[in-house]
PDB file of N, CA and C in Angstrom:
ATOM      1  N   ARG H   3      52.494 -45.923  16.495  1.00  0.00           N
ATOM      2  CA  ARG H   3      52.789 -44.523  16.492  1.00  0.00           C
ATOM      3  C   ARG H   3      50.985 -44.157  15.923  1.00  0.00           C
ATOM      4  N   THR H   4      50.834 -44.334  14.725  1.00  0.00           N
ATOM      5  CA  THR H   4      49.608 -44.137  14.106  1.00  0.00           C
ATOM      6  C   THR H   4      48.312 -44.175  15.300  1.00  0.00           C
ATOM      7  N   SER H   5      48.191 -45.542  15.771  1.00  0.00           N
ATOM      8  CA  SER H   5      46.944 -45.571  16.264  1.00  0.00           C
ATOM      9  C   SER H   5      46.691 -45.012  17.679  1.00  0.00           C
ATOM     10  N   SER H   6      47.810 -44.181  18.052  1.00  0.00           N
ATOM     11  CA  SER H   6      47.885 -43.553  19.410  1.00  0.00           C
ATOM     12  C   SER H   6      47.263 -42.040  19.083  1.00  0.00           C
ATOM     13  N   HIS H   7      47.798 -41.680  17.908  1.00  0.00           N
ATOM     14  CA  HIS H   7      47.777 -40.255  17.670  1.00  0.00           C
ATOM     15  C   HIS H   7      46.405 -40.009  16.750  1.00  0.00           C
ATOM     16  N   LEU H   8      45.769 -41.178  16.639  1.00  0.00           N
ATOM     17  CA  LEU H   8      44.486 -41.620  16.438  1.00  0.00           C
ATOM     18  C   LEU H   8      43.439 -41.601  17.716  1.00  0.00           C
ATOM     19  N   SER H   9      43.805 -42.230  18.698  1.00  0.00           N
ATOM     20  CA  SER H   9      43.276 -42.428  19.671  1.00  0.00           C
ATOM     21  C   SER H   9      43.180 -40.882  20.830  1.00  0.00           C
ATOM     22  N   LYS H  10      44.618 -40.124  20.686  1.00  0.00           N
ATOM     23  CA  LYS H  10      44.278 -38.830  20.997  1.00  0.00           C
ATOM     24  C   LYS H  10      43.373 -37.721  20.773  1.00  0.00           C
ATOM     25  N   MET H  11      43.678 -37.953  19.191  1.00  0.00           N
ATOM     26  CA  MET H  11      42.709 -37.593  18.253  1.00  0.00           C
ATOM     27  C   MET H  11      40.671 -37.327  18.589  1.00  0.00           C
ATOM     28  N   SER H  12      41.052 -38.866  19.208  1.00  0.00           N
ATOM     29  CA  SER H  12      39.216 -38.886  19.267  1.00  0.00           C
ATOM     30  C   SER H  12      39.034 -38.515  20.841  1.00  0.00           C
ATOM     31  N   ALA H  13      40.046 -38.585  21.325  1.00  0.00           N
ATOM     32  CA  ALA H  13      39.475 -38.002  22.780  1.00  0.00           C
ATOM     33  C   ALA H  13      39.390 -36.634  22.846  1.00  0.00           C
ATOM     34  N   ILE H  14      40.368 -35.691  22.100  1.00  0.00           N
ATOM     35  CA  ILE H  14      40.112 -34.416  22.291  1.00  0.00           C
ATOM     36  C   ILE H  14      38.636 -34.126  21.134  1.00  0.00           C
ATOM     37  N   VAL H  15      38.477 -34.890  20.243  1.00  0.00           N
ATOM     38  CA  VAL H  15      37.043 -34.615  19.695  1.00  0.00           C
ATOM     39  C   VAL H  15      36.371 -35.103  20.380  1.00  0.00           C
ATOM     40  N   SER H  16      35.814 -36.190  21.576  1.00  0.00           N
ATOM     41  CA  SER H  16      34.457 -36.344  22.215  1.00  0.00           C
ATOM     42  C   SER H  16      34.842 -35.215  23.010  1.00  0.00           C
ATOM     43  N   ARG H  17      35.827 -34.759  23.623  1.00  0.00           N
ATOM     44  CA  ARG H  17      35.783 -33.455  24.654  1.00  0.00           C
ATOM     45  C   ARG H  17      34.925 -32.547  24.212  1.00  0.00           C
ATOM     46  N   VAL H  18      35.516 -31.911  22.544  1.00  0.00           N
ATOM     47  CA  VAL H  18      34.851 -30.903  22.229  1.00  0.00           C
ATOM     48  C   VAL H  18      33.697 -31.476  21.829  1.00  0.00           C
ATOM     49  N   SER H  19      33.422 -32.426  21.461  1.00  0.00           N
ATOM     50  CA  SER H  19      32.042 -32.394  21.018  1.00  0.00           C
ATOM     51  C   SER H  19      31.042 -32.123  22.133  1.00  0.00           C
ATOM     52  N   VAL H  20      31.612 -33.243  23.209  1.00  0.00           N
ATOM     53  CA  VAL H  20      30.824 -33.128  24.762  1.00  0.00           C
ATOM     54  C   VAL H  20      30.590 -31.548  24.899  1.00  0.00           C
ATOM     55  N   ALA H  21      31.391 -30.693  24.759  1.00  0.00           N
ATOM     56  CA  ALA H  21      31.550 -29.370  25.888  1.00  0.00           C
ATOM     57  C   ALA H  21      30.375 -28.230  24.984  1.00  0.00           C
ATOM     58  N   GLN H  22      30.754 -28.732  23.432  1.00  0.00           N
ATOM     59  CA  GLN H  22      29.861 -27.855  22.705  1.00  0.00           C
ATOM     60  C   GLN H  22      28.291 -28.221  22.475  1.00  0.00           C
ATOM     61  N   ALA H  23      27.792 -29.754  22.824  1.00  0.00           N
ATOM     62  CA  ALA H  23      26.930 -30.053  23.062  1.00  0.00           C
ATOM     63  C   ALA H  23      26.118 -29.142  24.556  1.00  0.00           C
ATOM     64  N   GLY H  24      26.915 -29.191  25.250  1.00  0.00           N
ATOM     65  CA  GLY H  24      26.455 -28.791  26.692  1.00  0.00           C
ATOM     66  C   GLY H  24      26.669 -27.158  26.386  1.00  0.00           C
ATOM     67  N   ALA H  25      27.027 -26.227  25.674  1.00  0.00           N
ATOM     68  CA  ALA H  25      26.819 -24.884  25.210  1.00  0.00           C
ATOM     69  C   ALA H  25      25.999 -25.007  24.806  1.00  0.00           C
ATOM     70  N   VAL H  26      25.668 -25.606  23.440  1.00  0.00           N
ATOM     71  CA  VAL H  26      24.720 -25.195  22.284  1.00  0.00           C
ATOM     72  C   VAL H  26      23.010 -25.253  22.941  1.00  0.00           C
ATOM     73  N   ARG H  27      22.842 -26.491  23.904  1.00  0.00           N
ATOM     74  CA  ARG H  27      21.635 -26.600  23.883  1.00  0.00           C
ATOM     75  C   ARG H  27      21.081 -25.709  24.931  1.00  0.00           C
ATOM     76  N   PRO H  28      21.466 -24.993  26.007  1.00  0.00           N
ATOM     77  CA  PRO H  28      20.665 -23.809  26.894  1.00  0.00           C
ATOM     78  C   PRO H  28      20.613 -22.387  25.955  1.00  0.00           C
ATOM     79  N   ALA H  29      21.921 -22.393  25.282  1.00  0.00           N
ATOM     80  CA  ALA H  29      21.429 -21.194  24.323  1.00  0.00           C
ATOM     81  C   ALA H  29      20.277 -21.419  23.168  1.00  0.00           C
ATOM     82  N   ALA H  30      20.098 -22.339  22.750  1.00  0.00           N
ATOM     83  CA  ALA H  30      18.855 -22.798  22.011  1.00  0.00           C
ATOM     84  C   ALA H  30      17.495 -22.641  22.709  1.00  0.00           C
ATOM     85  N   ARG H  31      17.566 -23.135  24.068  1.00  0.00           N
ATOM     86  CA  ARG H  31      16.521 -22.759  24.898  1.00  0.00           C
ATOM     87  C   ARG H  31      16.389 -21.588  25.159  1.00  0.00           C
ATOM     88  N   ALA H  32      17.347 -20.662  25.063  1.00  0.00           N
ATOM     89  CA  ALA H  32      17.426 -19.397  25.545  1.00  0.00           C
ATOM     90  C   ALA H  32      16.920 -18.660  24.381  1.00  0.00           C
ATOM     91  N   VAL H  33      16.868 -19.295  23.336  1.00  0.00           N
ATOM     92  CA  VAL H  33      16.574 -18.227  22.174  1.00  0.00           C
ATOM     93  C   VAL H  33      15.453 -18.100  21.629  1.00  0.00           C
ATOM     94  N   VAL H  34      14.389 -19.193  22.090  1.00  0.00           N
ATOM     95  CA  VAL H  34      13.269 -19.300  21.398  1.00  0.00           C
ATOM     96  C   VAL H  34      11.748 -18.794  22.399  1.00  0.00           C
ATOM     97  N   PRO H  35      11.392 -17.578  21.971  1.00  0.00           N
ATOM     98  CA  PRO H  35      10.361 -16.872  22.943  1.00  0.00           C
ATOM     99  C   PRO H  35       9.180 -17.354  23.127  1.00  0.00           C
ATOM    100  N   ARG H  36       8.418 -17.264  24.200  1.00  0.00           N
ATOM    101  CA  ARG H  36       7.224 -18.135  24.438  1.00  0.00           C
ATOM    102  C   ARG H  36       6.088 -16.839  24.126  1.00  0.00           C
ATOM    103  N   ILE H  37       5.699 -17.430  22.889  1.00  0.00           N
ATOM    104  CA  ILE H  37       4.017 -16.501  22.972  1.00  0.00           C
ATOM    105  C   ILE H  37       2.515 -16.795  23.305  1.00  0.00           C
ATOM    106  N   GLY H  38       2.692 -15.645  24.171  1.00  0.00           N
ATOM    107  CA  GLY H  38       1.265 -15.857  24.913  1.00  0.00           C
ATOM    108  C   GLY H  38       0.097 -15.700  24.110  1.00  0.00           C
ATOM    109  N   ARG H  39      -1.066 -15.432  24.220  1.00  0.00           N
ATOM    110  CA  ARG H  39      -2.189 -15.025  23.914  1.00  0.00           C
ATOM    111  C   ARG H  39      -2.295 -13.938  23.262  1.00  0.00           C
ATOM    112  N   ARG H  40      -2.215 -13.041  24.140  1.00  0.00           N
ATOM    113  CA  ARG H  40      -1.941 -11.545  24.240  1.00  0.00           C
ATOM    114  C   ARG H  40      -1.274 -11.129  22.516  1.00  0.00           C
ATOM    115  N   SER H  41      -0.005 -11.773  22.575  1.00  0.00           N
ATOM    116  CA  SER H  41       0.965 -11.270  21.621  1.00  0.00           C
ATOM    117  C   SER H  41       0.780 -11.687  20.324  1.00  0.00           C
ATOM    118  N   LEU H  42      -0.556 -13.072  20.495  1.00  0.00           N
ATOM    119  CA  LEU H  42      -0.749 -13.639  19.173  1.00  0.00           C
ATOM    120  C   LEU H  42      -2.080 -13.075  18.296  1.00  0.00           C
ATOM    121  N   ARG H  43      -2.575 -12.070  19.506  1.00  0.00           N
ATOM    122  CA  ARG H  43      -3.593 -10.930  18.865  1.00  0.00           C
ATOM    123  C   ARG H  43      -2.755  -9.886  18.205  1.00  0.00           C
ATOM    124  N   VAL H  44      -2.103  -9.406  18.848  1.00  0.00           N
ATOM    125  CA  VAL H  44      -1.057  -8.532  18.466  1.00  0.00           C
ATOM    126  C   VAL H  44      -0.721  -8.840  16.861  1.00  0.00           C
ATOM    127  N   VAL H  45       0.088  -9.725  16.840  1.00  0.00           N
ATOM    128  CA  VAL H  45       0.300 -10.450  15.559  1.00  0.00           C
ATOM    129  C   VAL H  45      -0.644 -10.404  14.656  1.00  0.00           C
ATOM    130  N   ALA H  46      -1.793 -11.124  14.671  1.00  0.00           N
ATOM    131  CA  ALA H  46      -2.922 -11.307  14.099  1.00  0.00           C
ATOM    132  C   ALA H  46      -3.272 -10.099  13.537  1.00  0.00           C
ATOM    133  N   LYS H  47      -3.440  -8.850  14.690  1.00  0.00           N
ATOM    134  CA  LYS H  47      -4.039  -7.372  14.395  1.00  0.00           C
ATOM    135  C   LYS H  47      -3.316  -6.596  13.308  1.00  0.00           C
ATOM    136  N   ALA H  48      -2.078  -7.274  13.268  1.00  0.00           N
ATOM    137  CA  ALA H  48      -0.772  -6.381  12.640  1.00  0.00           C
ATOM    138  C   ALA H  48      -1.046  -7.197  11.013  1.00  0.00           C
ATOM    139  N   GLN H  49      -1.180  -8.404  11.061  1.00  0.00           N
ATOM    140  CA  GLN H  49      -1.325  -9.153   9.569  1.00  0.00           C
ATOM    141  C   GLN H  49      -2.591  -8.662   8.350  1.00  0.00           C
ATOM    142  N   GLU H  50      -3.828  -8.282   9.720  1.00  0.00           N
ATOM    143  CA  GLU H  50      -4.980  -8.008   9.235  1.00  0.00           C
ATOM    144  C   GLU H  50      -4.486  -5.977   8.639  1.00  0.00           C
ATOM    145  N   THR H  51      -4.167  -5.638   8.959  1.00  0.00           N
ATOM    146  CA  THR H  51      -3.765  -4.062   8.907  1.00  0.00           C
ATOM    147  C   THR H  51      -3.025  -4.155   7.651  1.00  0.00           C
ATOM    148  N   GLU H  52      -2.273  -5.119   7.602  1.00  0.00           N
ATOM    149  CA  GLU H  52      -0.860  -5.122   6.180  1.00  0.00           C
ATOM    150  C   GLU H  52      -1.928  -5.887   5.127  1.00  0.00           C
ATOM    151  N   LYS H  53      -2.942  -6.744   5.094  1.00  0.00           N
ATOM    152  CA  LYS H  53      -3.535  -7.301   3.784  1.00  0.00           C
ATOM    153  C   LYS H  53      -4.535  -5.706   3.965  1.00  0.00           C
ATOM    154  N   VAL H  54      -5.474  -4.765   4.506  1.00  0.00           N
ATOM    155  CA  VAL H  54      -5.936  -3.695   4.526  1.00  0.00           C
ATOM    156  C   VAL H  54      -5.121  -2.955   3.556  1.00  0.00           C
ATOM    157  N   ALA H  55      -3.709  -2.798   3.913  1.00  0.00           N
ATOM    158  CA  ALA H  55      -3.235  -1.493   3.413  1.00  0.00           C
ATOM    159  C   ALA H  55      -2.946  -2.433   1.977  1.00  0.00           C
ATOM    160  N   ALA H  56      -2.472  -3.595   1.787  1.00  0.00           N
ATOM    161  CA  ALA H  56      -2.266  -4.417   0.448  1.00  0.00           C
ATOM    162  C   ALA H  56      -3.583  -3.986  -0.401  1.00  0.00           C
ATOM    163  N   ALA H  57      -4.608  -3.972   0.094  1.00  0.00           N
ATOM    164  CA  ALA H  57      -5.594  -4.060  -1.010  1.00  0.00           C
ATOM    165  C   ALA H  57      -6.021  -2.926  -0.835  1.00  0.00           C
ATOM    166  N   ALA H  58      -6.164  -1.990  -0.581  1.00  0.00           N
ATOM    167  CA  ALA H  58      -5.620  -0.631  -0.775  1.00  0.00           C
ATOM    168  C   ALA H  58      -5.058  -0.009  -1.701  1.00  0.00           C
ATOM    169  N   ALA H  59      -3.865  -0.465  -1.342  1.00  0.00           N
ATOM    170  CA  ALA H  59      -2.540  -0.409  -2.897  1.00  0.00           C
ATOM    171  C   ALA H  59      -2.995  -1.015  -4.280  1.00  0.00           C
ATOM    172  N   LEU H  60      -3.423  -2.082  -4.208  1.00  0.00           N
ATOM    173  CA  LEU H  60      -3.603  -2.709  -5.027  1.00  0.00           C
ATOM    174  C   LEU H  60      -4.971  -2.027  -5.896  1.00  0.00           C
ATOM    175  N   SER H  61      -6.171  -1.591  -5.143  1.00  0.00           N
ATOM    176  CA  SER H  61      -7.188  -0.901  -5.958  1.00  0.00           C
ATOM    177  C   SER H  61      -6.316   0.172  -6.696  1.00  0.00           C
ATOM    178  N   SER H  62      -5.342   1.035  -5.852  1.00  0.00           N
ATOM    179  CA  SER H  62      -5.266   2.384  -6.427  1.00  0.00           C
ATOM    180  C   SER H  62      -4.526   2.301  -7.714  1.00  0.00           C
ATOM    181  N   VAL H  63      -3.620   0.951  -7.886  1.00  0.00           N
ATOM    182  CA  VAL H  63      -2.967   0.762  -8.678  1.00  0.00           C
ATOM    183  C   VAL H  63      -3.948   0.337  -9.911  1.00  0.00           C
ATOM    184  N   ALA H  64      -5.240  -0.222 -10.075  1.00  0.00           N
ATOM    185  CA  ALA H  64      -6.309  -0.554 -10.770  1.00  0.00           C
ATOM    186  C   ALA H  64      -6.703   0.346 -11.593  1.00  0.00           C
ATOM    187  N   LEU H  65      -6.614   1.203 -10.146  1.00  0.00           N
ATOM    188  CA  LEU H  65      -7.607   2.826 -10.696  1.00  0.00           C
ATOM    189  C   LEU H  65      -6.480   3.729 -11.746  1.00  0.00           C
ATOM    190  N   ALA H  66      -5.368   3.584 -11.568  1.00  0.00           N
ATOM    191  CA  ALA H  66      -4.484   4.402 -11.891  1.00  0.00           C
ATOM    192  C   ALA H  66      -4.246   3.514 -13.430  1.00  0.00           C
ATOM    193  N   VAL H  67      -4.266   2.501 -13.695  1.00  0.00           N
ATOM    194  CA  VAL H  67      -3.810   1.375 -14.780  1.00  0.00           C
ATOM    195  C   VAL H  67      -4.961   1.769 -16.088  1.00  0.00           C
ATOM    196  N   ALA H  68      -5.670   1.741 -15.393  1.00  0.00           N
ATOM    197  CA  ALA H  68      -7.585   1.691 -15.713  1.00  0.00           C
ATOM    198  C   ALA H  68      -7.360   2.797 -17.717  1.00  0.00           C
ATOM    199  N   PRO H  69      -6.656   4.345 -16.967  1.00  0.00           N
ATOM    200  CA  PRO H  69      -7.077   5.175 -18.289  1.00  0.00           C
ATOM    201  C   PRO H  69      -5.964   5.036 -19.131  1.00  0.00           C
ATOM    202  N   ALA H  70      -4.735   3.994 -18.830  1.00  0.00           N
ATOM    203  CA  ALA H  70      -3.899   3.709 -19.715  1.00  0.00           C
ATOM    204  C   ALA H  70      -3.890   2.467 -20.707  1.00  0.00           C
ATOM    205  N   ALA H  71      -5.166   2.057 -19.983  1.00  0.00           N
ATOM    206  CA  ALA H  71      -5.436   0.923 -20.838  1.00  0.00           C
ATOM    207  C   ALA H  71      -6.718   1.430 -21.948  1.00  0.00           C
ATOM    208  N   GLN H  72      -7.406   1.913 -21.237  1.00  0.00           N
ATOM    209  CA  GLN H  72      -8.066   2.646 -22.404  1.00  0.00           C
ATOM    210  C   GLN H  72      -8.243   3.634 -23.478  1.00  0.00           C
ATOM    211  N   ALA H  73      -6.705   4.012 -23.517  1.00  0.00           N
ATOM    212  CA  ALA H  73      -5.654   4.901 -24.589  1.00  0.00           C
ATOM    213  C   ALA H  73      -5.666   3.830 -25.082  1.00  0.00           C
ATOM    214  N   ALA H  74      -4.836   2.449 -24.972  1.00  0.00           N
ATOM    215  CA  ALA H  74      -4.428   1.807 -25.690  1.00  0.00           C
ATOM    216  C   ALA H  74      -5.659   1.381 -26.975  1.00  0.00           C
ATOM    217  N   GLN H  75      -6.456   1.047 -26.020  1.00  0.00           N
ATOM    218  CA  GLN H  75      -7.475   0.286 -26.830  1.00  0.00           C
ATOM    219  C   GLN H  75      -8.257   1.588 -28.211  1.00  0.00           C
ATOM    220  N   GLU H  76      -8.111   2.863 -27.613  1.00  0.00           N
ATOM    221  CA  GLU H  76      -7.994   3.689 -28.777  1.00  0.00           C
ATOM    222  C   GLU H  76      -7.390   3.989 -29.489  1.00  0.00           C
ATOM    223  N   ALA H  77      -6.244   3.694 -29.206  1.00  0.00           N
ATOM    224  CA  ALA H  77      -5.045   4.017 -30.606  1.00  0.00           C
ATOM    225  C   ALA H  77      -5.199   2.726 -31.457  1.00  0.00           C
ATOM    226  N   MET H  78      -5.332   1.276 -30.670  1.00  0.00           N
ATOM    227  CA  MET H  78      -5.575   0.694 -31.895  1.00  0.00           C
ATOM    228  C   MET H  78      -7.380   0.416 -32.965  1.00  0.00           C
ATOM    229  N   MET H  79      -7.929   1.239 -32.051  1.00  0.00           N
ATOM    230  CA  MET H  79      -9.578   1.508 -32.494  1.00  0.00           C
ATOM    231  C   MET H  79      -9.205   2.733 -33.938  1.00  0.00           C
ATOM    232  N   VAL H  80      -8.105   3.621 -34.089  1.00  0.00           N
ATOM    233  CA  VAL H  80      -7.835   4.501 -35.022  1.00  0.00           C
ATOM    234  C   VAL H  80      -7.321   3.236 -35.831  1.00  0.00           C
ATOM    235  N   ALA H  81      -6.379   2.486 -35.779  1.00  0.00           N
ATOM    236  CA  ALA H  81      -5.868   1.482 -36.533  1.00  0.00           C
ATOM    237  C   ALA H  81      -6.597   0.710 -37.402  1.00  0.00           C
ATOM    238  N   GLU H  82      -7.389   0.731 -36.956  1.00  0.00           N
ATOM    239  CA  GLU H  82      -8.818  -0.439 -38.034  1.00  0.00           C
ATOM    240  C   GLU H  82      -9.006  -0.462 -39.361  1.00  0.00           C
ATOM    241  N   GLY H  83      -9.089   1.556 -39.329  1.00  0.00           N
ATOM    242  CA  GLY H  83      -9.457   1.581 -40.654  1.00  0.00           C
ATOM    243  C   GLY H  83      -7.964   1.763 -41.794  1.00  0.00           C
ATOM    244  N   GLU H  84      -7.014   1.236 -41.522  1.00  0.00           N
ATOM    245  CA  GLU H  84      -5.971   1.423 -42.288  1.00  0.00           C
ATOM    246  C   GLU H  84      -5.914  -0.090 -43.115  1.00  0.00           C
ATOM    247  N   PRO H  85      -5.464  -0.384 -44.566  1.00  0.00           N
ATOM    248  CA  PRO H  85      -4.974  -1.378 -45.296  1.00  0.00           C
ATOM    249  C   PRO H  85      -4.247  -2.456 -44.423  1.00  0.00           C
ATOM    250  N   LEU H  86      -4.455  -3.624 -44.735  1.00  0.00           N
ATOM    251  CA  LEU H  86      -3.356  -4.573 -43.867  1.00  0.00           C
ATOM    252  C   LEU H  86      -1.702  -4.088 -44.207  1.00  0.00           C
ATOM    253  N   ILE H  87      -1.320  -4.146 -45.875  1.00  0.00           N
ATOM    254  CA  ILE H  87      -0.560  -3.347 -46.339  1.00  0.00           C
ATOM    255  C   ILE H  87       0.282  -2.171 -45.307  1.00  0.00           C
ATOM    256  N   VAL H  88      -0.369  -1.514 -44.823  1.00  0.00           N
ATOM    257  CA  VAL H  88       0.389  -0.598 -44.177  1.00  0.00           C
ATOM    258  C   VAL H  88       0.495  -1.084 -42.511  1.00  0.00           C
ATOM    259  N   GLN H  89      -0.435  -1.327 -42.420  1.00  0.00           N
ATOM    260  CA  GLN H  89      -0.060  -2.081 -40.843  1.00  0.00           C
ATOM    261  C   GLN H  89       0.997  -2.923 -40.771  1.00  0.00           C
ATOM    262  N   VAL H  90       1.225  -4.112 -41.687  1.00  0.00           N
ATOM    263  CA  VAL H  90       2.689  -4.594 -41.823  1.00  0.00           C
ATOM    264  C   VAL H  90       3.645  -3.475 -42.014  1.00  0.00           C
ATOM    265  N   GLY H  91       3.377  -2.592 -42.873  1.00  0.00           N
ATOM    266  CA  GLY H  91       4.719  -1.340 -42.918  1.00  0.00           C
ATOM    267  C   GLY H  91       5.809  -1.327 -41.783  1.00  0.00           C
ATOM    268  N   TRP H  92       4.229  -0.919 -41.039  1.00  0.00           N
ATOM    269  CA  TRP H  92       4.375   0.058 -39.631  1.00  0.00           C
ATOM    270  C   TRP H  92       5.573  -1.452 -38.917  1.00  0.00           C
ATOM    271  N   ALA H  93       4.405  -2.343 -38.608  1.00  0.00           N
ATOM    272  CA  ALA H  93       5.259  -3.502 -37.920  1.00  0.00           C
ATOM    273  C   ALA H  93       6.863  -3.884 -38.566  1.00  0.00           C
ATOM    274  N   ALA H  94       6.474  -4.015 -40.006  1.00  0.00           N
ATOM    275  CA  ALA H  94       8.470  -4.282 -39.959  1.00  0.00           C
ATOM    276  C   ALA H  94       9.488  -2.894 -39.696  1.00  0.00           C
ATOM    277  N   LEU H  95       8.878  -1.885 -39.295  1.00  0.00           N
ATOM    278  CA  LEU H  95       9.614  -0.769 -39.393  1.00  0.00           C
ATOM    279  C   LEU H  95       9.905  -0.911 -38.163  1.00  0.00           C
ATOM    280  N   CYS H  96       8.756  -0.819 -36.910  1.00  0.00           N
ATOM    281  CA  CYS H  96       9.063  -1.376 -35.618  1.00  0.00           C
ATOM    282  C   CYS H  96      10.112  -2.246 -35.264  1.00  0.00           C
ATOM    283  N   VAL H  97       9.995  -3.693 -36.064  1.00  0.00           N
ATOM    284  CA  VAL H  97      10.809  -4.717 -35.971  1.00  0.00           C
ATOM    285  C   VAL H  97      12.499  -4.029 -36.112  1.00  0.00           C
ATOM    286  N   MET H  98      12.547  -3.639 -37.432  1.00  0.00           N
ATOM    287  CA  MET H  98      14.068  -3.028 -37.853  1.00  0.00           C
ATOM    288  C   MET H  98      14.465  -2.065 -36.952  1.00  0.00           C
ATOM    289  N   PHE H  99      13.461  -1.361 -36.616  1.00  0.00           N
ATOM    290  CA  PHE H  99      14.322  -0.540 -35.335  1.00  0.00           C
ATOM    291  C   PHE H  99      15.028  -0.943 -34.018  1.00  0.00           C
ATOM    292  N   SER H 100      13.528  -2.355 -33.666  1.00  0.00           N
ATOM    293  CA  SER H 100      14.560  -3.145 -32.083  1.00  0.00           C
ATOM    294  C   SER H 100      15.577  -3.771 -32.790  1.00  0.00           C
ATOM    295  N   PHE H 101      15.183  -4.369 -33.868  1.00  0.00           N
ATOM    296  CA  PHE H 101      16.871  -5.233 -34.358  1.00  0.00           C
ATOM    297  C   PHE H 101      18.012  -4.169 -34.554  1.00  0.00           C
ATOM    298  N   SER H 102      17.643  -3.067 -34.808  1.00  0.00           N
ATOM    299  CA  SER H 102      19.014  -2.696 -35.040  1.00  0.00           C
ATOM    300  C   SER H 102      19.574  -2.229 -33.708  1.00  0.00           C
ATOM    301  N   LEU H 103      18.750  -1.720 -32.439  1.00  0.00           N
ATOM    302  CA  LEU H 103      19.321  -1.393 -31.626  1.00  0.00           C
ATOM    303  C   LEU H 103      20.092  -2.726 -30.785  1.00  0.00           C
ATOM    304  N   SER H 104      19.300  -3.741 -30.802  1.00  0.00           N
ATOM    305  CA  SER H 104      19.688  -4.918 -30.230  1.00  0.00           C
ATOM    306  C   SER H 104      20.874  -5.707 -30.732  1.00  0.00           C
ATOM    307  N   LEU H 105      21.380  -5.220 -32.236  1.00  0.00           N
ATOM    308  CA  LEU H 105      22.819  -5.276 -32.653  1.00  0.00           C
ATOM    309  C   LEU H 105      24.114  -4.184 -32.390  1.00  0.00           C
ATOM    310  N   VAL H 106      23.130  -3.309 -31.885  1.00  0.00           N
ATOM    311  CA  VAL H 106      24.282  -1.826 -31.454  1.00  0.00           C
ATOM    312  C   VAL H 106      24.679  -2.696 -30.167  1.00  0.00           C
ATOM    313  N   VAL H 107      23.737  -3.492 -29.180  1.00  0.00           N
ATOM    314  CA  VAL H 107      23.810  -3.568 -27.603  1.00  0.00           C
ATOM    315  C   VAL H 107      25.026  -4.414 -28.026  1.00  0.00           C
ATOM    316  N   TRP H 108      24.590  -5.515 -28.682  1.00  0.00           N
ATOM    317  CA  TRP H 108      25.471  -6.814 -29.244  1.00  0.00           C
ATOM    318  C   TRP H 108      26.347  -6.469 -29.319  1.00  0.00           C
ATOM    319  N   GLY H 109      26.840  -5.431 -30.282  1.00  0.00           N
ATOM    320  CA  GLY H 109      28.001  -5.326 -30.758  1.00  0.00           C
ATOM    321  C   GLY H 109      29.115  -4.407 -29.956  1.00  0.00           C
ATOM    322  N   ARG H 110      28.516  -3.858 -28.888  1.00  0.00           N
ATOM    323  CA  ARG H 110      29.272  -3.286 -27.635  1.00  0.00           C
ATOM    324  C   ARG H 110      29.528  -4.014 -26.527  1.00  0.00           C
ATOM    325  N   SER H 111      29.206  -5.165 -26.937  1.00  0.00           N
ATOM    326  CA  SER H 111      28.708  -6.013 -25.377  1.00  0.00           C
ATOM    327  C   SER H 111      28.510  -5.883 -24.199  1.00  0.00           C
ATOM    328  N   GLY H 112      27.149  -4.787 -24.916  1.00  0.00           N
ATOM    329  CA  GLY H 112      26.378  -4.527 -23.728  1.00  0.00           C
ATOM    330  C   GLY H 112      25.886  -3.044 -24.063  1.00  0.00           C
ATOM    331  N   LEU H 113      25.526  -2.867 -22.881  1.00  0.00           N
ATOM    332  CA  LEU H 113      24.605  -1.003 -22.681  1.00  0.00           C
ATOM    333  C   LEU H 113      25.759  -0.010 -22.226  1.00  0.00           C
TER     334      LEU H 113
END
């Protein structure tokens, strides 16, 4: 009884797999587009346009960040005249503030 059941199942599976194989192959061939020389030129031109746009965006970001970097350098120049103990004191204050915020977030189990 078991062997006849297995033979029926294998026959059904082989029919399904043969039917699926015939159905899948033509669909896969129909989906793949053929690219001609003209469309390759269009794609290359679009990629070139995207590169130019990315370069322009990057240069504008670099120009926008430059004043902020200069301001940060000037702020550090002001702090050079202070004694080391004052700088350590400010650093300790910043650490305590950050640590207290982190303990609050941890105690509340998130924001």
